[in-house]
Amino acid sequence: MLQSAVAAYRGAFPERAFRTELPAEAVVIRGAPDLIVQMLDKLIDNAVDFSPGGALITVRLRLDAQAALIEVDNPGPALPVQVEGRLFESLWQSRAGTDSRPRTLVSACTSCD
């Protein structure tokens, strides 16, 4: 699913480079794929908005003992600490001005089978 989504982002945002970092083994999660892609769409849109042309955007899937973690990383300033937990609120945004372009680095947990 992540490889397909990132392939689509490459076509939608040709002015950015995309890389996936995935575990060697297949990962099975419980969750709604459409909601995961919806979350990823928002993260990728922010990563594109808050990075310069030609920037590398990395989509990473990591596993820990209890969860699968999806991360989107792009170059740029980090998100302010006070926005943690607010990133997925409806209609909320961090754009305070032209020079305050935060870095998208967010992990989303989905329980593993």
C-alpha positions as CSV (number, residue, x, y, z in Angstrom):
1,M,0.0,0.0,0.0
2,L,2.8,2.5,0.9
3,Q,4.8,1.7,-2.2
4,S,1.7,2.3,-4.4
5,A,0.9,5.6,-2.6
6,V,4.4,6.9,-2.9
7,A,4.4,6.0,-6.6
8,A,1.3,8.1,-7.0
9,Y,3.0,11.0,-5.1
10,R,5.9,10.8,-7.6
11,G,3.5,11.4,-10.4
12,A,1.5,14.1,-8.6
13,F,4.5,16.0,-7.3
14,P,7.3,15.6,-10.0
15,E,9.2,18.6,-8.5
16,R,10.0,16.5,-5.4
17,A,11.9,13.3,-4.9
18,F,10.3,10.5,-2.9
19,R,11.9,7.5,-1.1
20,T,10.4,4.7,0.8
21,E,12.0,2.9,3.7
22,L,10.2,-0.4,4.4
23,P,11.0,-3.4,6.5
24,A,12.3,-6.4,4.6
25,E,9.3,-8.6,5.7
26,A,5.7,-8.0,4.8
27,V,3.7,-6.1,7.5
28,V,0.1,-6.9,8.2
29,I,-1.9,-4.3,10.1
30,R,-5.5,-3.9,11.4
31,G,-6.9,-0.7,10.0
32,A,-8.7,1.0,7.2
33,P,-6.4,1.4,4.2
34,D,-8.4,4.3,2.9
35,L,-8.0,6.2,6.2
36,I,-4.2,5.5,6.3
37,V,-3.9,6.9,2.8
38,Q,-6.0,9.9,3.7
39,M,-3.6,10.6,6.6
40,L,-0.7,10.0,4.3
41,D,-2.1,12.4,1.7
42,K,-2.3,15.2,4.3
43,L,1.3,14.5,5.5
44,I,2.6,14.4,1.9
45,D,0.8,17.6,1.0
46,N,2.4,19.4,4.0
47,A,5.8,17.9,3.2
48,V,5.6,19.3,-0.3
49,D,4.3,22.7,0.9
50,F,7.1,23.0,3.4
51,S,10.1,21.9,1.4
52,P,12.0,23.4,-1.5
53,G,11.8,22.1,-5.1
54,G,13.9,19.1,-5.6
55,A,13.7,18.1,-1.9
56,L,13.7,14.4,-0.9
57,I,10.6,13.3,1.0
58,T,10.9,10.0,2.8
59,V,8.0,7.7,3.8
60,R,9.2,5.2,6.3
61,L,7.5,2.2,7.9
62,R,9.1,1.0,11.2
63,L,8.0,-1.7,13.5
64,D,8.2,-1.8,17.3
65,A,6.9,-4.5,19.6
66,Q,3.3,-3.3,19.6
67,A,2.9,-1.1,16.5
68,A,3.7,-0.1,13.0
69,L,4.9,3.4,12.7
70,I,4.5,5.5,9.5
71,E,6.7,8.5,9.3
72,V,6.9,11.2,6.7
73,D,10.2,13.2,6.7
74,N,11.2,16.3,4.6
75,P,14.0,18.8,5.0
76,G,13.2,22.1,6.7
77,P,12.6,23.5,10.2
78,A,11.1,21.2,12.8
79,L,7.4,21.5,13.9
80,P,7.2,23.6,17.1
81,V,6.7,21.5,20.2
82,Q,3.3,23.2,20.9
83,V,1.7,21.7,17.8
84,E,2.2,18.1,18.8
85,G,-1.2,16.5,19.0
86,R,-2.8,19.3,16.9
87,L,-1.5,18.3,13.4
88,F,-4.6,16.2,12.6
89,E,-7.2,18.6,14.0
90,S,-9.7,19.6,11.3
91,L,-9.0,23.1,9.8
92,W,-5.9,23.6,12.0
93,Q,-2.7,24.8,10.4
94,S,0.8,26.0,11.4
95,R,1.4,28.5,8.7
96,A,2.1,31.7,10.6
97,G,4.0,33.5,7.8
98,T,6.2,33.1,4.8
99,D,9.4,32.2,6.8
100,S,7.8,29.7,9.3
101,R,7.7,26.6,7.2
102,P,7.8,23.6,9.6
103,R,9.2,20.2,8.9
104,T,6.7,17.4,8.7
105,L,7.9,14.5,10.9
106,V,5.0,12.7,12.3
107,S,4.5,9.1,13.3
108,A,1.1,7.3,13.1
109,C,0.7,4.1,15.1
110,T,-1.5,1.3,13.8
111,S,-1.7,-1.9,15.8
112,C,0.0,-4.9,14.2
113,D,-1.6,-8.3,13.9
